[in-house]
Amino acid sequence: GQQVMQIPQYQHVQEGEDFTTYCNSSTTLSNIQWYKQRPGGHPVFLIQLVKSGEVKKQKRLTFQFGEAKKNSSLHITATQTTDVGTYFCAGEGTTDSWGKFQFGAGTQVVVTP
Amino acid sequence: SQTIHQWPATLVQPVGSPLSLECTVEGTSNPNLYWYRQAAGRGLQLLFYSVGIGQISSEVPQNLSASRPQDRQFILSSKKLLLSDSGFYLCAWIINTDAFFGQGTRLTVV
């Protein structure tokens, strides 16, 4: 079955530095979503990528969907303390798995001032 | 270990029929539990959350209701399903920076 894996599990970043978290699926995805969960909060939708090779930006966040639609990445530039939280990717499968999202385990980001 | 179970994985129901989706967790006590629904193009939308038995908070008005009869059980219900209730529903257990997700239910109302 479809499996979504996220790396790294933990990311310690110095404020001002850049970092990237990666999401890999064992099968081709129809689309992928990214969520952010602040400490004590619940996952909040950030973005959805649908097209092969798609790149979207939200201020300091850059999201990319791989050409084969099996990988995705989230790159944050000039990290700020407000970026603290856990970032989840969720992939929607194709054909038999259509309409079902599987979440990665998340990347917990800690920002050091 | 901490696990979350959600069932069924797929459900086809006629319009006007009742709905009951169940979510249970293991390996914890007094968890914060959440029901989400996939909104087209907008990702998962929070429907209900519960911080304890009998405590339900609703985020959006709709044809659904939720109940927390036991500490580790969270149920999503409807008395009469509408066509617009079709979609993907996801249960989640969240504690601080960790979130555990059920397998999700793909509901088709016909």
PDB file of C-alpha atoms in Angstrom:
ATOM      1  CA  GLY A   1       0.000   0.000   0.000  1.00  0.00           C
ATOM      2  CA  GLN A   2       0.883   3.620  -0.197  1.00  0.00           C
ATOM      3  CA  GLN A   3       3.440   4.816   2.323  1.00  0.00           C
ATOM      4  CA  VAL A   4       4.526   8.367   2.961  1.00  0.00           C
ATOM      5  CA  MET A   5       7.809   8.970   4.719  1.00  0.00           C
ATOM      6  CA  GLN A   6       9.156  12.250   5.955  1.00  0.00           C
ATOM      7  CA  ILE A   7      12.715  13.192   6.826  1.00  0.00           C
ATOM      8  CA  PRO A   8      14.230  14.391   8.991  1.00  0.00           C
ATOM      9  CA  GLN A   9      12.136  13.602  12.036  1.00  0.00           C
ATOM     10  CA  TYR A  10      13.728  16.453  13.986  1.00  0.00           C
ATOM     11  CA  GLN A  11      15.399  19.616  12.781  1.00  0.00           C
ATOM     12  CA  HIS A  12      17.276  22.050  15.002  1.00  0.00           C
ATOM     13  CA  VAL A  13      17.879  25.294  13.188  1.00  0.00           C
ATOM     14  CA  GLN A  14      19.693  28.463  14.155  1.00  0.00           C
ATOM     15  CA  GLU A  15      17.564  31.532  13.596  1.00  0.00           C
ATOM     16  CA  GLY A  16      18.364  32.997  10.200  1.00  0.00           C
ATOM     17  CA  GLU A  17      19.461  29.701   8.658  1.00  0.00           C
ATOM     18  CA  ASP A  18      17.689  27.784   5.928  1.00  0.00           C
ATOM     19  CA  PHE A  19      16.426  24.212   6.137  1.00  0.00           C
ATOM     20  CA  THR A  20      14.548  21.677   4.063  1.00  0.00           C
ATOM     21  CA  THR A  21      12.228  18.836   4.969  1.00  0.00           C
ATOM     22  CA  TYR A  22      11.482  16.045   2.545  1.00  0.00           C
ATOM     23  CA  CYS A  23       8.493  13.857   1.877  1.00  0.00           C
ATOM     24  CA  ASN A  24       8.718  10.614  -0.091  1.00  0.00           C
ATOM     25  CA  SER A  25       5.952   8.324  -1.241  1.00  0.00           C
ATOM     26  CA  SER A  26       6.267   4.697  -2.222  1.00  0.00           C
ATOM     27  CA  THR A  27       3.677   5.262  -4.941  1.00  0.00           C
ATOM     28  CA  THR A  28       2.734   8.022  -7.347  1.00  0.00           C
ATOM     29  CA  LEU A  29       0.524  10.658  -5.790  1.00  0.00           C
ATOM     30  CA  SER A  30      -2.294  12.635  -7.326  1.00  0.00           C
ATOM     31  CA  ASN A  31      -1.411  15.563  -5.094  1.00  0.00           C
ATOM     32  CA  ILE A  32       0.362  16.412  -1.900  1.00  0.00           C
ATOM     33  CA  GLN A  33      -0.485  18.754   0.933  1.00  0.00           C
ATOM     34  CA  TRP A  34       1.612  20.368   3.619  1.00  0.00           C
ATOM     35  CA  TYR A  35       0.471  21.233   7.118  1.00  0.00           C
ATOM     36  CA  LYS A  36       1.996  23.088  10.051  1.00  0.00           C
ATOM     37  CA  GLN A  37       1.246  22.302  13.645  1.00  0.00           C
ATOM     38  CA  ARG A  38       2.292  24.793  16.272  1.00  0.00           C
ATOM     39  CA  PRO A  39       3.119  23.413  19.741  1.00  0.00           C
ATOM     40  CA  GLY A  40      -0.144  22.799  21.522  1.00  0.00           C
ATOM     41  CA  GLY A  41      -2.153  23.340  18.352  1.00  0.00           C
ATOM     42  CA  HIS A  42      -3.520  21.215  15.550  1.00  0.00           C
ATOM     43  CA  PRO A  43      -2.266  20.799  11.981  1.00  0.00           C
ATOM     44  CA  VAL A  44      -3.239  23.701   9.766  1.00  0.00           C
ATOM     45  CA  PHE A  45      -3.307  23.481   5.990  1.00  0.00           C
ATOM     46  CA  LEU A  46      -0.496  25.352   4.232  1.00  0.00           C
ATOM     47  CA  ILE A  47      -0.635  24.383   0.582  1.00  0.00           C
ATOM     48  CA  GLN A  48      -1.536  21.763  -1.992  1.00  0.00           C
ATOM     49  CA  LEU A  49       0.615  20.767  -4.959  1.00  0.00           C
ATOM     50  CA  VAL A  50      -0.965  18.988  -7.889  1.00  0.00           C
ATOM     51  CA  LYS A  51       1.196  19.263 -10.982  1.00  0.00           C
ATOM     52  CA  SER A  52       4.381  17.380 -11.710  1.00  0.00           C
ATOM     53  CA  GLY A  53       7.387  19.616 -10.961  1.00  0.00           C
ATOM     54  CA  GLU A  54       5.183  22.284  -9.416  1.00  0.00           C
ATOM     55  CA  VAL A  55       6.828  24.916  -7.237  1.00  0.00           C
ATOM     56  CA  LYS A  56       4.877  27.264  -5.003  1.00  0.00           C
ATOM     57  CA  LYS A  57       6.084  29.950  -2.646  1.00  0.00           C
ATOM     58  CA  GLN A  58       4.563  31.454   0.448  1.00  0.00           C
ATOM     59  CA  LYS A  59       6.842  34.231   1.679  1.00  0.00           C
ATOM     60  CA  ARG A  60       9.897  32.378   3.056  1.00  0.00           C
ATOM     61  CA  LEU A  61       8.444  28.919   2.363  1.00  0.00           C
ATOM     62  CA  THR A  62       9.056  27.141  -0.936  1.00  0.00           C
ATOM     63  CA  PHE A  63       7.159  23.955  -1.749  1.00  0.00           C
ATOM     64  CA  GLN A  64       8.120  21.631  -4.538  1.00  0.00           C
ATOM     65  CA  PHE A  65       6.469  18.568  -6.071  1.00  0.00           C
ATOM     66  CA  GLY A  66       8.758  16.120  -7.819  1.00  0.00           C
ATOM     67  CA  GLU A  67       8.590  15.353 -11.513  1.00  0.00           C
ATOM     68  CA  ALA A  68       7.493  11.795 -10.800  1.00  0.00           C
ATOM     69  CA  LYS A  69       4.920  13.007  -8.248  1.00  0.00           C
ATOM     70  CA  LYS A  70       6.408  10.777  -5.578  1.00  0.00           C
ATOM     71  CA  ASN A  71       8.465  13.347  -3.692  1.00  0.00           C
ATOM     72  CA  SER A  72       7.978  16.759  -2.236  1.00  0.00           C
ATOM     73  CA  SER A  73      10.010  19.210  -0.258  1.00  0.00           C
ATOM     74  CA  LEU A  74       9.475  22.238   1.929  1.00  0.00           C
ATOM     75  CA  HIS A  75      12.314  24.731   2.100  1.00  0.00           C
ATOM     76  CA  ILE A  76      12.297  27.570   4.618  1.00  0.00           C
ATOM     77  CA  THR A  77      14.736  30.430   4.220  1.00  0.00           C
ATOM     78  CA  ALA A  78      15.952  32.734   6.989  1.00  0.00           C
ATOM     79  CA  THR A  79      14.240  30.737   9.715  1.00  0.00           C
ATOM     80  CA  GLN A  80      12.431  32.704  12.387  1.00  0.00           C
ATOM     81  CA  THR A  81      11.251  31.651  15.839  1.00  0.00           C
ATOM     82  CA  THR A  82       7.706  31.726  14.497  1.00  0.00           C
ATOM     83  CA  ASP A  83       8.614  28.785  12.253  1.00  0.00           C
ATOM     84  CA  VAL A  84       8.716  26.499  15.293  1.00  0.00           C
ATOM     85  CA  GLY A  85       6.373  23.555  15.003  1.00  0.00           C
ATOM     86  CA  THR A  86       5.846  20.267  13.252  1.00  0.00           C
ATOM     87  CA  TYR A  87       5.455  20.167   9.497  1.00  0.00           C
ATOM     88  CA  PHE A  88       3.453  17.335   7.980  1.00  0.00           C
ATOM     89  CA  CYS A  89       3.065  16.258   4.410  1.00  0.00           C
ATOM     90  CA  ALA A  90       0.028  14.298   3.291  1.00  0.00           C
ATOM     91  CA  GLY A  91      -0.245  12.509  -0.009  1.00  0.00           C
ATOM     92  CA  GLU A  92      -3.408  11.581  -1.858  1.00  0.00           C
ATOM     93  CA  GLY A  93      -3.127   8.379  -3.787  1.00  0.00           C
ATOM     94  CA  THR A  94      -4.316   7.580  -7.277  1.00  0.00           C
ATOM     95  CA  THR A  95      -6.840   5.048  -8.616  1.00  0.00           C
ATOM     96  CA  ASP A  96      -7.738   2.697  -5.745  1.00  0.00           C
ATOM     97  CA  SER A  97      -6.315   5.097  -3.180  1.00  0.00           C
ATOM     98  CA  TRP A  98      -8.027   8.143  -4.632  1.00  0.00           C
ATOM     99  CA  GLY A  99      -9.624  10.316  -2.003  1.00  0.00           C
ATOM    100  CA  LYS A 100      -7.448   8.956   0.788  1.00  0.00           C
ATOM    101  CA  PHE A 101      -4.660  10.939   2.329  1.00  0.00           C
ATOM    102  CA  GLN A 102      -1.754   9.413   4.138  1.00  0.00           C
ATOM    103  CA  PHE A 103       0.287  11.588   6.433  1.00  0.00           C
ATOM    104  CA  GLY A 104       4.006  11.489   6.979  1.00  0.00           C
ATOM    105  CA  ALA A 105       5.241  11.317  10.569  1.00  0.00           C
ATOM    106  CA  GLY A 106       6.172  14.979  10.509  1.00  0.00           C
ATOM    107  CA  THR A 107       9.344  17.012  10.922  1.00  0.00           C
ATOM    108  CA  GLN A 108       9.576  18.734  14.268  1.00  0.00           C
ATOM    109  CA  VAL A 109      11.406  22.026  13.898  1.00  0.00           C
ATOM    110  CA  VAL A 110      13.109  23.750  16.798  1.00  0.00           C
ATOM    111  CA  VAL A 111      14.546  27.198  16.221  1.00  0.00           C
ATOM    112  CA  THR A 112      17.363  28.500  18.363  1.00  0.00           C
ATOM    113  CA  PRO A 113      17.551  32.301  18.666  1.00  0.00           C
TER     114      PRO A 113
ATOM    115  CA  SER B   1       2.914   2.346  21.994  1.00  0.00           C
ATOM    116  CA  GLN B   2       0.544   5.014  20.831  1.00  0.00           C
ATOM    117  CA  THR B   3      -1.801   4.111  18.021  1.00  0.00           C
ATOM    118  CA  ILE B   4      -4.994   5.431  16.534  1.00  0.00           C
ATOM    119  CA  HIS B   5      -7.647   3.387  14.793  1.00  0.00           C
ATOM    120  CA  GLN B   6     -10.323   4.694  12.493  1.00  0.00           C
ATOM    121  CA  TRP B   7     -12.971   2.735  10.643  1.00  0.00           C
ATOM    122  CA  PRO B   8     -14.337   1.995   8.226  1.00  0.00           C
ATOM    123  CA  ALA B   9     -11.800   2.887   5.543  1.00  0.00           C
ATOM    124  CA  THR B  10     -14.413   3.172   2.825  1.00  0.00           C
ATOM    125  CA  LEU B  11     -18.145   3.680   3.111  1.00  0.00           C
ATOM    126  CA  VAL B  12     -20.970   4.066   0.614  1.00  0.00           C
ATOM    127  CA  GLN B  13     -24.240   5.253   2.097  1.00  0.00           C
ATOM    128  CA  PRO B  14     -27.568   6.357   0.589  1.00  0.00           C
ATOM    129  CA  VAL B  15     -28.864   9.876   1.056  1.00  0.00           C
ATOM    130  CA  GLY B  16     -30.891  10.186   4.223  1.00  0.00           C
ATOM    131  CA  SER B  17     -29.206   7.289   5.983  1.00  0.00           C
ATOM    132  CA  PRO B  18     -27.384   7.699   9.298  1.00  0.00           C
ATOM    133  CA  LEU B  19     -23.619   7.812   9.697  1.00  0.00           C
ATOM    134  CA  SER B  20     -21.285   6.661  12.405  1.00  0.00           C
ATOM    135  CA  LEU B  21     -17.510   6.820  12.058  1.00  0.00           C
ATOM    136  CA  GLU B  22     -15.471   5.640  14.985  1.00  0.00           C
ATOM    137  CA  CYS B  23     -12.008   6.552  16.147  1.00  0.00           C
ATOM    138  CA  THR B  24     -10.176   4.988  19.064  1.00  0.00           C
ATOM    139  CA  VAL B  25      -6.705   5.537  20.466  1.00  0.00           C
ATOM    140  CA  GLU B  26      -4.350   3.345  22.446  1.00  0.00           C
ATOM    141  CA  GLY B  27      -1.368   4.068  24.589  1.00  0.00           C
ATOM    142  CA  THR B  28      -2.495   7.283  26.152  1.00  0.00           C
ATOM    143  CA  SER B  29      -5.088   8.760  28.457  1.00  0.00           C
ATOM    144  CA  ASN B  30      -7.118  11.940  28.158  1.00  0.00           C
ATOM    145  CA  PRO B  31      -5.996  12.632  24.591  1.00  0.00           C
ATOM    146  CA  ASN B  32      -7.077  15.628  22.539  1.00  0.00           C
ATOM    147  CA  LEU B  33      -8.975  14.196  19.584  1.00  0.00           C
ATOM    148  CA  TYR B  34      -9.935  15.817  16.298  1.00  0.00           C
ATOM    149  CA  TRP B  35     -12.183  15.137  13.315  1.00  0.00           C
ATOM    150  CA  TYR B  36     -11.142  16.629   9.985  1.00  0.00           C
ATOM    151  CA  ARG B  37     -12.755  16.680   6.588  1.00  0.00           C
ATOM    152  CA  GLN B  38     -11.053  17.210   3.262  1.00  0.00           C
ATOM    153  CA  ALA B  39     -12.240  20.411   1.622  1.00  0.00           C
ATOM    154  CA  ALA B  40     -11.519  20.623  -2.090  1.00  0.00           C
ATOM    155  CA  GLY B  41      -8.395  22.702  -2.674  1.00  0.00           C
ATOM    156  CA  ARG B  42      -8.260  23.810   0.948  1.00  0.00           C
ATOM    157  CA  GLY B  43      -6.858  20.761   2.615  1.00  0.00           C
ATOM    158  CA  LEU B  44      -8.208  19.249   5.744  1.00  0.00           C
ATOM    159  CA  GLN B  45     -10.769  21.353   7.525  1.00  0.00           C
ATOM    160  CA  LEU B  46     -11.229  20.926  11.247  1.00  0.00           C
ATOM    161  CA  LEU B  47     -14.782  19.831  12.094  1.00  0.00           C
ATOM    162  CA  PHE B  48     -14.728  18.955  15.792  1.00  0.00           C
ATOM    163  CA  TYR B  49     -12.266  18.589  18.596  1.00  0.00           C
ATOM    164  CA  SER B  50     -12.529  17.161  22.057  1.00  0.00           C
ATOM    165  CA  VAL B  51     -10.323  17.637  25.102  1.00  0.00           C
ATOM    166  CA  GLY B  52     -12.183  15.128  27.273  1.00  0.00           C
ATOM    167  CA  ILE B  53     -15.199  12.890  27.765  1.00  0.00           C
ATOM    168  CA  GLY B  54     -18.380  14.671  26.781  1.00  0.00           C
ATOM    169  CA  GLN B  55     -16.488  17.795  25.722  1.00  0.00           C
ATOM    170  CA  ILE B  56     -17.003  18.632  22.085  1.00  0.00           C
ATOM    171  CA  SER B  57     -16.149  21.836  20.266  1.00  0.00           C
ATOM    172  CA  SER B  58     -17.468  22.480  16.796  1.00  0.00           C
ATOM    173  CA  GLU B  59     -15.520  24.528  14.302  1.00  0.00           C
ATOM    174  CA  VAL B  60     -18.017  24.764  11.470  1.00  0.00           C
ATOM    175  CA  PRO B  61     -21.809  24.428  11.246  1.00  0.00           C
ATOM    176  CA  GLN B  62     -22.846  21.358   9.323  1.00  0.00           C
ATOM    177  CA  ASN B  63     -24.952  18.264   9.086  1.00  0.00           C
ATOM    178  CA  LEU B  64     -22.647  16.320  11.379  1.00  0.00           C
ATOM    179  CA  SER B  65     -22.179  15.864  15.088  1.00  0.00           C
ATOM    180  CA  ALA B  66     -19.502  14.339  17.286  1.00  0.00           C
ATOM    181  CA  SER B  67     -19.493  12.560  20.598  1.00  0.00           C
ATOM    182  CA  ARG B  68     -16.868  11.411  23.096  1.00  0.00           C
ATOM    183  CA  PRO B  69     -18.523   8.645  25.113  1.00  0.00           C
ATOM    184  CA  GLN B  70     -15.231   7.297  26.448  1.00  0.00           C
ATOM    185  CA  ASP B  71     -11.803   8.767  27.052  1.00  0.00           C
ATOM    186  CA  ARG B  72     -10.242   7.086  24.038  1.00  0.00           C
ATOM    187  CA  GLN B  73     -13.236   7.029  21.715  1.00  0.00           C
ATOM    188  CA  PHE B  74     -14.381   9.770  19.364  1.00  0.00           C
ATOM    189  CA  ILE B  75     -17.389   9.316  17.088  1.00  0.00           C
ATOM    190  CA  LEU B  76     -18.539  11.320  14.083  1.00  0.00           C
ATOM    191  CA  SER B  77     -22.239  10.987  13.314  1.00  0.00           C
ATOM    192  CA  SER B  78     -25.072  12.172  11.184  1.00  0.00           C
ATOM    193  CA  LYS B  79     -28.791  11.435  11.466  1.00  0.00           C
ATOM    194  CA  LYS B  80     -29.429  11.955   7.757  1.00  0.00           C
ATOM    195  CA  LEU B  81     -26.634  12.097   5.242  1.00  0.00           C
ATOM    196  CA  LEU B  82     -26.640  14.613   2.405  1.00  0.00           C
ATOM    197  CA  LEU B  83     -24.907  14.241  -0.940  1.00  0.00           C
ATOM    198  CA  SER B  84     -22.622  17.089   0.089  1.00  0.00           C
ATOM    199  CA  ASP B  85     -21.360  15.007   3.023  1.00  0.00           C
ATOM    200  CA  SER B  86     -19.322  12.889   0.621  1.00  0.00           C
ATOM    201  CA  GLY B  87     -15.600  13.235   1.148  1.00  0.00           C
ATOM    202  CA  PHE B  88     -12.600  12.144   3.134  1.00  0.00           C
ATOM    203  CA  TYR B  89     -12.797  12.208   6.915  1.00  0.00           C
ATOM    204  CA  LEU B  90      -9.805  11.903   9.172  1.00  0.00           C
ATOM    205  CA  CYS B  91      -9.458  11.391  12.893  1.00  0.00           C
ATOM    206  CA  ALA B  92      -6.376  12.699  14.652  1.00  0.00           C
ATOM    207  CA  TRP B  93      -4.875  12.573  18.087  1.00  0.00           C
ATOM    208  CA  ILE B  94      -2.679  15.524  18.881  1.00  0.00           C
ATOM    209  CA  ILE B  95      -0.425  16.175  21.838  1.00  0.00           C
ATOM    210  CA  ASN B  96       1.869  19.165  21.874  1.00  0.00           C
ATOM    211  CA  THR B  97       4.073  18.725  18.802  1.00  0.00           C
ATOM    212  CA  ASP B  98       3.041  15.182  17.929  1.00  0.00           C
ATOM    213  CA  ALA B  99       0.072  14.254  15.791  1.00  0.00           C
ATOM    214  CA  PHE B 100      -1.161  10.777  15.005  1.00  0.00           C
ATOM    215  CA  PHE B 101      -3.605  10.262  12.189  1.00  0.00           C
ATOM    216  CA  GLY B 102      -6.101   7.517  11.509  1.00  0.00           C
ATOM    217  CA  GLN B 103      -6.243   5.867   8.118  1.00  0.00           C
ATOM    218  CA  GLY B 104      -9.161   8.048   7.098  1.00  0.00           C
ATOM    219  CA  THR B 105     -12.602   7.206   5.758  1.00  0.00           C
ATOM    220  CA  ARG B 106     -13.654   7.860   2.204  1.00  0.00           C
ATOM    221  CA  LEU B 107     -17.400   8.434   2.389  1.00  0.00           C
ATOM    222  CA  THR B 108     -19.550   8.399  -0.718  1.00  0.00           C
ATOM    223  CA  VAL B 109     -23.173   9.381  -0.344  1.00  0.00           C
ATOM    224  CA  VAL B 110     -25.319   8.136  -3.213  1.00  0.00           C
TER     225      VAL B 110
END
